[in-house]
Short mmCIF file of C-alpha atoms in Angstrom, two decimals:
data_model
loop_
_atom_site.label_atom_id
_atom_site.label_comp_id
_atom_site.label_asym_id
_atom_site.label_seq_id
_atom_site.Cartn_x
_atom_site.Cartn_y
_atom_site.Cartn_z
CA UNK A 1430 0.00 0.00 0.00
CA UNK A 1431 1.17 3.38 -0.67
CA UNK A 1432 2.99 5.47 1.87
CA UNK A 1433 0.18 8.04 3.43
CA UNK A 1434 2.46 10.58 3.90
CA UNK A 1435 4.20 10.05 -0.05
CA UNK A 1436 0.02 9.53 -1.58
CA UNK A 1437 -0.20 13.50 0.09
CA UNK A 1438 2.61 15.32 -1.27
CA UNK A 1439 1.27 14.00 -4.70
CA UNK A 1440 -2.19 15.31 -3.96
CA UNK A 1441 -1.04 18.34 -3.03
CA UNK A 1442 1.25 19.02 -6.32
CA UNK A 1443 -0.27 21.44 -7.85
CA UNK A 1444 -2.50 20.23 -11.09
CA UNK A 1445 -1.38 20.34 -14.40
CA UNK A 1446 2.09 21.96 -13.34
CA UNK A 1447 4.75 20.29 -15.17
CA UNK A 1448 7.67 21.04 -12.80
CA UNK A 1449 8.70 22.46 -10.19
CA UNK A 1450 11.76 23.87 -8.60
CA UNK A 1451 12.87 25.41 -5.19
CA UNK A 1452 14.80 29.17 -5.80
CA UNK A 1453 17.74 28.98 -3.19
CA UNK A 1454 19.50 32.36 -3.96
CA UNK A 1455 19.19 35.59 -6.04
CA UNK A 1456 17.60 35.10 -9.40
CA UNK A 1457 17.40 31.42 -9.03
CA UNK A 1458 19.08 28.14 -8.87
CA UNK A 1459 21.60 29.19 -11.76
CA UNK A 1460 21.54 33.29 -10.50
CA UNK A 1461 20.60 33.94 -14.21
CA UNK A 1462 16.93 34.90 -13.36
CA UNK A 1463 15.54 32.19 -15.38
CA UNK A 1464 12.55 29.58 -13.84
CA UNK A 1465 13.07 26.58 -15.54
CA UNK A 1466 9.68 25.34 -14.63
CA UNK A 1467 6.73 24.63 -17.13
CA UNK A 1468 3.35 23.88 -17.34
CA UNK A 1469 2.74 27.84 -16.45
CA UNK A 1470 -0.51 29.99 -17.10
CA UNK A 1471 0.13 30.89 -20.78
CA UNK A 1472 -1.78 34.36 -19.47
CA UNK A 1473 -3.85 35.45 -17.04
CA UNK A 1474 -7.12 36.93 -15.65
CA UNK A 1475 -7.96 40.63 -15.92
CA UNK A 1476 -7.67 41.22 -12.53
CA UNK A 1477 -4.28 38.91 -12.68
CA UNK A 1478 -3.54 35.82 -11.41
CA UNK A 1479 -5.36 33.98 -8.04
CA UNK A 1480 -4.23 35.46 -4.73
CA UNK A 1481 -3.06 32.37 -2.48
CA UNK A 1482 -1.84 34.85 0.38
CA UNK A 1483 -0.92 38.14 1.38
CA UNK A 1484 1.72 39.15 4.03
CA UNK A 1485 1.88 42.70 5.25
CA UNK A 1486 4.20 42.59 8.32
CA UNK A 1487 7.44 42.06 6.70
CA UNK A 1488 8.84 46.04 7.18
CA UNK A 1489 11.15 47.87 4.80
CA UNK A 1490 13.41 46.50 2.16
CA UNK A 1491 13.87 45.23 -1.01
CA UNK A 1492 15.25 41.35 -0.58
CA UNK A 1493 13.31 39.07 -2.66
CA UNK A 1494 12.10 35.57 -1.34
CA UNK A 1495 14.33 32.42 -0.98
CA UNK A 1496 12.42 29.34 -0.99
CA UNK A 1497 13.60 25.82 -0.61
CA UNK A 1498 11.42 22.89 0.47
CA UNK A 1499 8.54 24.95 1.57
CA UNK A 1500 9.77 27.52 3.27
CA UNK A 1501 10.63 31.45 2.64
CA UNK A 1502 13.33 33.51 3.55
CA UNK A 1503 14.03 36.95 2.95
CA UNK A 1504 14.86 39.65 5.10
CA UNK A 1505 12.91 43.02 6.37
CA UNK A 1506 13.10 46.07 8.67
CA UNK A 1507 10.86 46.72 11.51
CA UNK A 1508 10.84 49.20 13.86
CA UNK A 1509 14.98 49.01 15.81
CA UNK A 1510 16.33 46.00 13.51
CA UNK A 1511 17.09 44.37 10.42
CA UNK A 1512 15.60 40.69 10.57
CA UNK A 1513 15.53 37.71 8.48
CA UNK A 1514 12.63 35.73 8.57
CA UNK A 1515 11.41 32.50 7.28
CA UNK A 1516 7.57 31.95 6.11
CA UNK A 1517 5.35 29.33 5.05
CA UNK A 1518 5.98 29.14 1.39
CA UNK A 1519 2.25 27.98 0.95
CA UNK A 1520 0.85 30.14 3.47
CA UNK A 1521 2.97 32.95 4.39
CA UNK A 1522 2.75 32.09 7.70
CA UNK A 1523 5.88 33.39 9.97
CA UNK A 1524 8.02 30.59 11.34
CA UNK A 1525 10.55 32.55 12.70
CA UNK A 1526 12.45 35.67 12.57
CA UNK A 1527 16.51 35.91 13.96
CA UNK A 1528 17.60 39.78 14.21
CA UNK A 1529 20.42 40.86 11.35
CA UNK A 1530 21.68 43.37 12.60
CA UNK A 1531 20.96 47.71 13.46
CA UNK A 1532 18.41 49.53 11.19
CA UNK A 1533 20.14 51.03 7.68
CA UNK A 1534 17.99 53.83 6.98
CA UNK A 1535 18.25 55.62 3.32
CA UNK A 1536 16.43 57.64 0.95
CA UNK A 1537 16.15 55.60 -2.00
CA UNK A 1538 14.74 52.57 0.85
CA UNK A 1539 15.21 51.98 4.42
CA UNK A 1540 16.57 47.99 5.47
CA UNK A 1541 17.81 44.99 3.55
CA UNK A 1542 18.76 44.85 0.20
CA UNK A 1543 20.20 41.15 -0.97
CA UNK A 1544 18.30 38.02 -0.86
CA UNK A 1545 19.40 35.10 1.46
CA UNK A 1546 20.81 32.08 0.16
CA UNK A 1547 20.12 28.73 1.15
CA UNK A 1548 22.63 25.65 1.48
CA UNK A 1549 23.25 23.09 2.98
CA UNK A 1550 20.73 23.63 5.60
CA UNK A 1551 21.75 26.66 6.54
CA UNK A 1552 20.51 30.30 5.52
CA UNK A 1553 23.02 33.07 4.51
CA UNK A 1554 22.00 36.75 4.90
CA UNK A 1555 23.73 40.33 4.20
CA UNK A 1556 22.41 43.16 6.07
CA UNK A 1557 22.38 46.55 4.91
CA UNK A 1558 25.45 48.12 7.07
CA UNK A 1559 27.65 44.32 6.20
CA UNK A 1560 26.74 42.32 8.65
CA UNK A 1561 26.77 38.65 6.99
CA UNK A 1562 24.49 36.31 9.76
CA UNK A 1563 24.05 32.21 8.89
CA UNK A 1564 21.77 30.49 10.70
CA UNK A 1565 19.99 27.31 10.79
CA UNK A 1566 17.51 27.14 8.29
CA UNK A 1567 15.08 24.93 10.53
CA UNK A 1568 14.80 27.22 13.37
CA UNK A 1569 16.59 30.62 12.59
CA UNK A 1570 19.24 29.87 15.19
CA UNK A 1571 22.28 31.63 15.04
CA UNK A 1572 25.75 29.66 13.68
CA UNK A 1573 27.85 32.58 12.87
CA UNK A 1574 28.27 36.38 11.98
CA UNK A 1575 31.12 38.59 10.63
CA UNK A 1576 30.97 42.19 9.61
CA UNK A 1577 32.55 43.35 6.49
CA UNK A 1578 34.18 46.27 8.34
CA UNK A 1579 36.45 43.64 9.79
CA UNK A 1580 37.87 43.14 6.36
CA UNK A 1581 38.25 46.29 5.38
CA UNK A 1582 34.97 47.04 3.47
CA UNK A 1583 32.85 50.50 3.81
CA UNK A 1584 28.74 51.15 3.59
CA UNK A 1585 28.27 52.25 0.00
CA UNK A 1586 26.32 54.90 -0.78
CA UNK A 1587 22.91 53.30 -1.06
CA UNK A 1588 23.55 50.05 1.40
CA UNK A 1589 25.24 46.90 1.27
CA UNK A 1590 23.05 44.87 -1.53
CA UNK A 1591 24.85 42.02 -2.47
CA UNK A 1592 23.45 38.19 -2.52
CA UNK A 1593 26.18 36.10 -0.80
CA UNK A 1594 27.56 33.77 -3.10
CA UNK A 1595 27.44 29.84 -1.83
CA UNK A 1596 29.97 27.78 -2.95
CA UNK A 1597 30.50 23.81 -1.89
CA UNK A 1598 32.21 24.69 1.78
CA UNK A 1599 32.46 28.36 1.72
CA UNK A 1600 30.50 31.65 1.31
CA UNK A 1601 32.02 34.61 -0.98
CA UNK A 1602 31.02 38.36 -0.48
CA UNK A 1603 32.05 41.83 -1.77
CA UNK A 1604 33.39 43.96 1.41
CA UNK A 1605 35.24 46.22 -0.97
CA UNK A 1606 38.23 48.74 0.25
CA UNK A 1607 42.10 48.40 -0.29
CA UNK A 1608 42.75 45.41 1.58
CA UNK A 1609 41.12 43.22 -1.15
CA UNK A 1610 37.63 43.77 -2.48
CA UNK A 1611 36.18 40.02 -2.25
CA UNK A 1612 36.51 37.66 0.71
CA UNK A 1613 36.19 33.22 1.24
CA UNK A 1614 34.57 32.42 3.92
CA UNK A 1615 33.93 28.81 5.80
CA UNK A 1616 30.71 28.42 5.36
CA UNK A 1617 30.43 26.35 8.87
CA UNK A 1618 32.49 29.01 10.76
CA UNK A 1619 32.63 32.20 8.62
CA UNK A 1620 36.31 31.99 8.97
CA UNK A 1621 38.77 33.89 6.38
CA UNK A 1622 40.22 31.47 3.90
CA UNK A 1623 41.36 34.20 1.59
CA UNK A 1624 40.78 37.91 0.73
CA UNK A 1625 41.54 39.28 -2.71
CA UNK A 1626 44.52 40.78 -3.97
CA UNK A 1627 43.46 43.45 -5.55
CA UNK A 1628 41.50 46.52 -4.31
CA UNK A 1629 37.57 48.01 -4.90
CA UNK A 1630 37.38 51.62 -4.23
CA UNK A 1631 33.79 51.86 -3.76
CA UNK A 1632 31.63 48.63 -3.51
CA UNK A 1633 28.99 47.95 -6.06
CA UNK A 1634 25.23 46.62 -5.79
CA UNK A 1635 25.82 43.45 -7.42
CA UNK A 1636 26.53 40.04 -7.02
CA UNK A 1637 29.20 37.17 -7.62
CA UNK A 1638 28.85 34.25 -9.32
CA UNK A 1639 31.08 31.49 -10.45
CA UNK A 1640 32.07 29.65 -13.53
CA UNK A 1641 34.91 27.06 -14.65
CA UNK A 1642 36.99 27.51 -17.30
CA UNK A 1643 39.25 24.61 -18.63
CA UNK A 1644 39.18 23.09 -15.20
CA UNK A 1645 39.91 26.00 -13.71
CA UNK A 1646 36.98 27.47 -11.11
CA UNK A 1647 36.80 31.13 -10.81
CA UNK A 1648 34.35 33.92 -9.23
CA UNK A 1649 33.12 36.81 -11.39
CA UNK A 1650 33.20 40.36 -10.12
CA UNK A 1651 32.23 43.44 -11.69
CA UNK A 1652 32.46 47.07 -10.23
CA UNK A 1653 32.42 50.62 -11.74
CA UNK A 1654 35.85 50.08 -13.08
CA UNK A 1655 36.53 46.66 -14.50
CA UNK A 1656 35.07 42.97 -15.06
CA UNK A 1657 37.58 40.87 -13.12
CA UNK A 1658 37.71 37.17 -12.65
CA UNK A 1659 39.42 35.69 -9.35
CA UNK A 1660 40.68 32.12 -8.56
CA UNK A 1661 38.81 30.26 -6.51
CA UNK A 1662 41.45 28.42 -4.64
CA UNK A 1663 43.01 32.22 -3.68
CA UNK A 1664 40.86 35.27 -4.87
CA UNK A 1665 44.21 35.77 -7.03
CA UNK A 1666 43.30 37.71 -10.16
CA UNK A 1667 43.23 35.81 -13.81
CA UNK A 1668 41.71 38.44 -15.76
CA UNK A 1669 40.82 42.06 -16.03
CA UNK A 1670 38.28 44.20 -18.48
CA UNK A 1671 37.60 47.21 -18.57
CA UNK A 1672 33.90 48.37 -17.71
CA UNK A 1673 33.59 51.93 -16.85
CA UNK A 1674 29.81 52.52 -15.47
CA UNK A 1675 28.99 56.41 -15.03
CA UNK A 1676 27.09 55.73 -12.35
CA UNK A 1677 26.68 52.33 -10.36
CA UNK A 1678 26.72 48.53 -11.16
CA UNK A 1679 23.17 46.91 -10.19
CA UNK A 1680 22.83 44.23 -12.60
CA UNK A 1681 24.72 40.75 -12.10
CA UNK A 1682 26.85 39.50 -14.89
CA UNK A 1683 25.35 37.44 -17.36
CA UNK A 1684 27.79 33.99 -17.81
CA UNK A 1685 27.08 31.60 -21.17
CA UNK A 1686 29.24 28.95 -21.94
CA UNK A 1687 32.53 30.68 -21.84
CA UNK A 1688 31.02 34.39 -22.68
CA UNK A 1689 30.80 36.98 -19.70
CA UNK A 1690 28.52 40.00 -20.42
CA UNK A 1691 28.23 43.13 -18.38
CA UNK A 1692 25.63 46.11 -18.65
CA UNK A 1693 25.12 49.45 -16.79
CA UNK A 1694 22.91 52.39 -17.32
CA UNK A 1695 23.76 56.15 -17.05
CA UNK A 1696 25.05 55.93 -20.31
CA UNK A 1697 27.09 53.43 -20.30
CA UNK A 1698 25.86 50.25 -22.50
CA UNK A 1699 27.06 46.68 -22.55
CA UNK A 1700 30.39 44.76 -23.02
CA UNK A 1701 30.54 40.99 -23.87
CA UNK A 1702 33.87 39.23 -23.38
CA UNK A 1703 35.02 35.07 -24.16
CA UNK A 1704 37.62 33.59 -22.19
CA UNK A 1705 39.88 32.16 -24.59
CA UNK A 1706 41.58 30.71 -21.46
CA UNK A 1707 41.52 30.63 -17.67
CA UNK A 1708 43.32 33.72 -17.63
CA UNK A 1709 42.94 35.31 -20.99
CA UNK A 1710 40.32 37.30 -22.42
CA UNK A 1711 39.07 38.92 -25.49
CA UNK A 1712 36.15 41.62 -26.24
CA UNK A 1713 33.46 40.62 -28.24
CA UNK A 1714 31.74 44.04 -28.33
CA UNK A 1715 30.96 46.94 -26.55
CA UNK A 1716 27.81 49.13 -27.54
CA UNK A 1717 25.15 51.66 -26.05
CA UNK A 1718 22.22 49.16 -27.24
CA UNK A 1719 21.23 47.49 -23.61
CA UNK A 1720 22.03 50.52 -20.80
CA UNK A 1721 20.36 49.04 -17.42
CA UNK A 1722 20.16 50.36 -14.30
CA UNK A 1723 17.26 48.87 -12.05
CA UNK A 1724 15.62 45.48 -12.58
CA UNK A 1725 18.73 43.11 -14.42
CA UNK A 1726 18.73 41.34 -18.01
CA UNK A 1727 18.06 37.82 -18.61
CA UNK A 1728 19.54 35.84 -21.23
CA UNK A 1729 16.87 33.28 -23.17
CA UNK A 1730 17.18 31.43 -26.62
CA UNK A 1731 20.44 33.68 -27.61
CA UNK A 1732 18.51 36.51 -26.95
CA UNK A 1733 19.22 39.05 -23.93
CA UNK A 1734 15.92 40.73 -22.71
CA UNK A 1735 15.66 44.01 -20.24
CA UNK A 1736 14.64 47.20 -20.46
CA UNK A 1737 16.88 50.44 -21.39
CA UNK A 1738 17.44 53.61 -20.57
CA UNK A 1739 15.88 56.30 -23.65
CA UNK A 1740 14.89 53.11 -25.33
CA UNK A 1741 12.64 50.85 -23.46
CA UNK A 1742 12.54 47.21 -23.40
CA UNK A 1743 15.00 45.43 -25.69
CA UNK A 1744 15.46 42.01 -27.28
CA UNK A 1745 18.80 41.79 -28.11
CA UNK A 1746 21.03 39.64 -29.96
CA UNK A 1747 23.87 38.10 -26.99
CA UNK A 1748 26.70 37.29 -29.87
CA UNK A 1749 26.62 40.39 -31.95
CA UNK A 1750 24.98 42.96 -29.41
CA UNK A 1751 22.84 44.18 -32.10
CA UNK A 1752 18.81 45.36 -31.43
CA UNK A 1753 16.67 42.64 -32.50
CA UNK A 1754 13.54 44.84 -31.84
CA UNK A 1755 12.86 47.75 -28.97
CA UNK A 1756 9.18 48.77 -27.14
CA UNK A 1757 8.42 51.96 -25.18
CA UNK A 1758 5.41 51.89 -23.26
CA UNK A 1759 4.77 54.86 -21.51
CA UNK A 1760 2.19 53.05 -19.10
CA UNK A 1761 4.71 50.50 -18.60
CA UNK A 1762 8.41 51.55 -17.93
CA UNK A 1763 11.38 49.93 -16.04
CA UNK A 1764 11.70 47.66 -13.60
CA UNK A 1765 13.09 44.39 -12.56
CA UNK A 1766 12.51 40.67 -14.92
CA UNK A 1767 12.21 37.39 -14.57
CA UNK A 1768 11.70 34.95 -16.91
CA UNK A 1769 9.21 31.55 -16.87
CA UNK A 1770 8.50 29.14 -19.14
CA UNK A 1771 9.19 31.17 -22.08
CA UNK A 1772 7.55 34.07 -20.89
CA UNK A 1773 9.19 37.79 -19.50
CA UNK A 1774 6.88 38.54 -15.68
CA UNK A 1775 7.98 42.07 -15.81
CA UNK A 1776 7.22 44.53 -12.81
CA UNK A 1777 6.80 48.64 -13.58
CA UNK A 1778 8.92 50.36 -10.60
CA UNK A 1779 6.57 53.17 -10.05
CA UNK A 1780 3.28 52.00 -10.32
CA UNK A 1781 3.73 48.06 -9.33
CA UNK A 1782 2.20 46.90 -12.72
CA UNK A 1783 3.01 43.31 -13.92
CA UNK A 1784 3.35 42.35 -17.32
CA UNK A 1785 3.31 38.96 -18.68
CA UNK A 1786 4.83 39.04 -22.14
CA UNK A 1787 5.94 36.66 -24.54
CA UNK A 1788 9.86 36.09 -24.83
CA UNK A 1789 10.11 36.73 -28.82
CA UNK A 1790 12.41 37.42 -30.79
CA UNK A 1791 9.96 38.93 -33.35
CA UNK A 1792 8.24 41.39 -31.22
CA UNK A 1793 7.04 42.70 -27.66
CA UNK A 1794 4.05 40.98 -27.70
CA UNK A 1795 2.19 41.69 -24.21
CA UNK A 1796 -0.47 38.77 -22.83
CA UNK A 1797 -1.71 40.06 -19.17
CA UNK A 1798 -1.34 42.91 -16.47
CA UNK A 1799 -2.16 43.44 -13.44
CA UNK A 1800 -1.39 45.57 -10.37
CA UNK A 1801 -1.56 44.02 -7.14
CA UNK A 1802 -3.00 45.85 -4.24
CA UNK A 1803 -2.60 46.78 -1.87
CA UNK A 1804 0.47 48.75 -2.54
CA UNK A 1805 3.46 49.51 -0.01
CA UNK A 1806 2.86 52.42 2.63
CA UNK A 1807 6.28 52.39 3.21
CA UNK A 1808 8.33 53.51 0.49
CA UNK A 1809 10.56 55.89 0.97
CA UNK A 1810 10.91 59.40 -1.28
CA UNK A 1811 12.97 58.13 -3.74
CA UNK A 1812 12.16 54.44 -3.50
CA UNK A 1813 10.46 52.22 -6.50
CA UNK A 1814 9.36 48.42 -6.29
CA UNK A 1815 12.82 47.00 -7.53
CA UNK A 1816 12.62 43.44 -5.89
CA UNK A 1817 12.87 40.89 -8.36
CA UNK A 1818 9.31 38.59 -9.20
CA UNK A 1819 10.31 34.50 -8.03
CA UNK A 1820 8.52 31.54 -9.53
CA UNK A 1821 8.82 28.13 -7.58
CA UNK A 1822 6.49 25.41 -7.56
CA UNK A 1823 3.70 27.04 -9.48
CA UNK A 1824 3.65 30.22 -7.28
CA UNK A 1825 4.65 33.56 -8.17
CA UNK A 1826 5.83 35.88 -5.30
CA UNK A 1827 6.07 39.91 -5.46
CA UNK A 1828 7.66 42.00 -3.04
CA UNK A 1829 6.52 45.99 -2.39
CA UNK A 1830 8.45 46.92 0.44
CA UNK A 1831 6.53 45.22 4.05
CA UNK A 1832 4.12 43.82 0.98
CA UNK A 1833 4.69 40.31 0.05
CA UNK A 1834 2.04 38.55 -2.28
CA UNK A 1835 2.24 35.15 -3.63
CA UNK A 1836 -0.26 34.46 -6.59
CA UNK A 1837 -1.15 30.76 -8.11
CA UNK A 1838 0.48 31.11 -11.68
CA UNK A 1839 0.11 26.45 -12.67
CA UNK A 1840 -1.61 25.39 -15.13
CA UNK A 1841 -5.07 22.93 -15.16
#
């Protein structure tokens, strides 16, 4: 006879959902902002998609959801703290909630920035000011804490915002300053295995994220100055590109087989460069077509989607950099992407709106919107909704500052 508790989880699968996947870290399992799940809502309902739950308590900040094996972690100011705090991923019930660190207050957003990262059982959180916290992912209890300061890092301008970077036994952050921009950690202890050799003179609002190259494993940084790509074993430098951004760095890198591309806005475009080797490069092109600041690029079928700045959203060719087709909307401007089963879920940074759209090479071709309500009380003067949308197991999951909603998006 069939196991009771095995005949439930397969009653409660959602119906007609062809797979399903947990989102550990920022922008996904492969931190390319990608769902690879299926069986999705090829559009949805006027008023957008069902409503499953709605948490309101979460306070200020823009870290997006976490979610492995039910449960929801992300991170949130209320009243004297910084907090991380894990939820019922089916409910949005609180579970618990272990303090991060002092409040970060700001005028582009008060509290956390990053998203936690799961592994291993354990849950790995930057605070605003650079405090890095892991605790126990079944109970929120505390295993270790550092503070960048220690290594030599400094607040940026607009907060700590990085998504700590998970690798095997040890966790890799951006502290920034002249001792050596990016540290190892142990990911049991939080002890230094190496810092950097080189320095970052002002820390940016991205992320890491790794990638092997003829054997050799290496961590990809980029900052206002450069594209650099550090040895794993030592945080010694293999390669350098230039990437001059006129104002800051907020997108991650996009990584494709042995092609790194890098984008900024104020101006300052994209660059694609191939690794020839493990510690040689070579530029591919560097053009004004894709200049984005807030909300990230995705790369899908060849094709690198995103909006930019004085063009609107862009499909663009990832080998030749060239404009496959551009869309301005002025009811529907920038904002942060994800992509799910072939489809852009696209979120307007001023007014909320959602946009499901088609991922097409041939066109913009929109298929819902909605704006979910309520909106955030909380946002602060200069503040937009720049958390990214997550998909896992059916669900999709929006952040507004102390708003989170999570909305049924399966098929059947």
């Amino acid at each position: 006879m069939m196991n009771t508790q095995l005949l439930l989880s397969i009653l409660l699968l959602p119906c007609g959902h062809g797979f399903a996947d947990d989102w550990p870290q920022f922008r996904g399992p492969l931190r390319d902002g990608v769902s690879r799940e299926t069986g999705l809502l090829k559009s949805w309902p006027s008023g957008g998609p069902k409503r499953l739950w709605l948490a309101s308590t979460l306070g200020a900040g823009y870290s997006a959801p976490a979610i492995v094996a039910g449960k929801l972690f992300i991170m949130g100011q209320r009243d004297d703290a910084q907090w991380l705090l894990c939820l019922g991923a089916n409910d949005g019930r609180e579970l618990w909630a272990t303090r991060l660190g002092a409040t970060y207050t700001n005028d582009f957003g008060d509290g956390p920035r990053g998203t936690p990262t799961v592994a291993g059982g354990s849950v790995f959180a930057l605070g605003a000011n650079g405090e890095l916290l892991c605790v126990s992912a079944a109970d929120g209890k505390e295993q270790w804490r550092v503070k960048l300061a220690d290594f030599g890092g400094k607040i940026p301008a607009w907060g700590y915002s990085e998504s700590p970077l998970v690798d095997g036994d040890r966790v890799v952050v951006t502290p920034g300053g002249e001792k050596g921009g990016v540290v190892a950690l142990e990911a049991k202890t939080g002890k230094l295995i190496w810092q950097s050799n080189y320095p970052i003179e002002e820390t940016q609002y991205t992320s890491l994220i790794r990638h092997t190259k003829d054997g050799v494993k290496q961590y990809i940084c980029v900052d206002r100055e450069k594209m650099t790509g550090l040895a794993a074993t030592d945080g010694k430098v293999l390669w350098q590109e230039k990437f001059r951004s006129g104002v800051v760095v907020a997108q991650m890198p996009i990584v494709s087989g042995d092609l790194i591309y890098a984008t900024s806005g104020g101006g300052t475009g994209c660059k694609l460069v191939k690794l020839l080797k493990p510690d040689e490069t070579e530029i591919v092109y560097a053009d004004k077509i894709m200049k984005n600041l807030p909300g990230g690029v995705v790369l899908h079928n060849g094709h690198v989607f995103g909006y930019s700045d004085a063009r609107g959203w862009i499909c663009q060719d990832f080998l030749t950099g060239e404009a496959v087709w551009d869309y301005e909307d002025p009811g529907f401007r920038k904002g942060p992407l994800t992509i799910a089963d072939g489809k852009l879920i696209c979120v307007d940074e001023v007014s909320g709106t959602v946009v499901l759209a088609e991922a097409s090479t041939k066109a913009w071709t929109e298929l819902s919107r909605f704006t979910p309500a309520p909106q955030s009380t909380r946002r602060a003067t200069s503040g937009k909704v720049w958390s990214i949308p997550v998909v896992s197991a059916g669900r999709l999951y929006l952040r507004d500052q102390e708003q989170l909603w999570c909305f049924y998006i399966a098929g059947g």
